[in-house]
Tab-separated table of C-alpha atoms in Angstrom:
chain	number	residue	atom	x	y	z
M	1	MET	CA	12.648	6.714	-3.548
M	2	GLN	CA	9.127	7.617	-4.588
M	3	ILE	CA	6.139	5.292	-4.854
M	4	THR	CA	2.415	5.828	-5.273
M	5	LEU	CA	0.252	4.590	-2.412
M	6	LYS	CA	-3.368	3.879	-3.319
M	7	LEU	CA	-5.829	3.131	-0.535
M	8	PHE	CA	-9.395	2.269	-1.477
M	9	ALA	CA	-12.781	2.605	0.249
M	10	SER	CA	-12.535	2.923	4.049
M	11	LEU	CA	-8.715	2.796	3.920
M	12	ALA	CA	-8.479	6.177	2.145
M	13	SER	CA	-8.588	7.890	5.526
M	14	TYR	CA	-5.091	6.495	6.234
M	15	LEU	CA	-3.518	8.454	3.366
M	16	PRO	CA	-1.116	11.262	4.262
M	17	PRO	CA	-2.313	14.870	3.899
M	18	SER	CA	-0.307	15.176	0.659
M	19	LYS	CA	-2.788	12.973	-1.215
M	20	LYS	CA	-3.322	13.794	-4.893
M	21	ASN	CA	-6.969	12.838	-4.930
M	22	GLY	CA	-9.286	10.853	-2.722
M	23	ILE	CA	-7.435	7.557	-3.010
M	24	GLU	CA	-3.733	8.047	-3.750
M	25	ALA	CA	-0.595	9.894	-2.733
M	26	ASP	CA	2.956	10.018	-4.037
M	27	ILE	CA	5.190	9.285	-1.066
M	28	VAL	CA	8.929	9.147	-0.487
M	29	VAL	CA	10.090	6.006	1.303
M	30	PRO	CA	13.514	4.651	2.252
M	31	GLN	CA	15.260	2.344	-0.200
M	32	GLY	CA	14.527	-1.268	0.767
M	33	SER	CA	11.043	-0.571	2.156
M	34	THR	CA	8.587	-3.453	2.021
M	35	ILE	CA	4.823	-3.570	1.668
M	36	GLY	CA	4.642	-4.531	5.336
M	37	ASP	CA	6.662	-1.443	6.232
M	38	MET	CA	4.073	0.742	4.476
M	39	ILE	CA	1.170	-0.995	6.214
M	40	GLU	CA	2.831	-0.365	9.585
M	41	LEU	CA	4.005	3.172	8.775
M	42	TYR	CA	0.514	4.329	7.784
M	43	LYS	CA	-1.109	2.342	10.616
M	44	ILE	CA	-3.346	0.395	8.238
M	45	PRO	CA	-5.034	-2.399	10.218
M	46	SER	CA	-3.561	-5.658	8.909
M	47	LYS	CA	-7.013	-7.272	8.788
M	48	SER	CA	-8.137	-4.434	6.510
M	49	ALA	CA	-5.267	-4.933	4.056
M	50	HIS	CA	-7.180	-7.664	2.275
M	51	LEU	CA	-6.204	-7.223	-1.372
M	52	VAL	CA	-2.679	-5.921	-1.969
M	53	MET	CA	-1.248	-5.271	-5.421
M	54	VAL	CA	1.967	-3.768	-6.756
M	55	ASN	CA	1.662	-2.410	-10.290
M	56	GLY	CA	-1.548	-4.411	-10.696
M	57	VAL	CA	-0.035	-7.738	-9.579
M	58	TYR	CA	-1.527	-9.487	-6.535
M	59	ILE	CA	0.875	-10.026	-3.620
M	60	ASN	CA	0.145	-12.948	-1.277
M	61	PRO	CA	-0.134	-12.106	2.437
M	62	ASP	CA	2.926	-14.243	3.257
M	63	GLN	CA	5.063	-12.126	0.881
M	64	ARG	CA	4.141	-8.668	2.177
M	65	PHE	CA	7.007	-8.318	4.651
M	66	SER	CA	9.607	-9.610	2.202
M	67	TYR	CA	8.448	-7.870	-1.003
M	68	VAL	CA	10.785	-4.902	-1.491
M	69	LEU	CA	9.248	-1.927	-3.283
M	70	LYS	CA	11.054	-0.264	-6.170
M	71	GLU	CA	11.185	3.327	-7.460
M	72	ASN	CA	7.858	4.399	-9.020
M	73	ASP	CA	5.941	1.293	-7.881
M	74	ALA	CA	2.212	1.703	-7.376
M	75	LEU	CA	1.105	-0.009	-4.158
M	76	ALA	CA	-2.670	-0.517	-3.974
M	77	ILE	CA	-4.445	-1.804	-0.871
M	78	CYS	CA	-8.148	-2.658	-0.703
M	79	PRO	CA	-10.211	-3.672	2.330
M	80	PRO	CA	-12.482	-6.733	2.353
M	81	VAL	CA	-15.704	-6.094	0.463
M	82	ALA	CA	-19.111	-7.378	1.457
M	83	GLY	CA	-22.302	-7.079	-0.433
M	84	GLY	CA	-25.398	-8.809	-1.421
């Protein structure tokens, strides 16, 4: 099945070479894949996967390994942000 993976800021470097633009790529993943599977597959440091959303809905950290992605989902992952 196909999903869109969006990685923001410093995480964009973890996108596959097939990325559409600087922050997202359409990827094919096995049926039944979870958010946690994607974090592991693309070697995204778990501490850097601070804000995780599917189709614009926030997913709690304790749900990431049980949340099963569906066809055409948009998975967005943002690192922690600091500023002042």
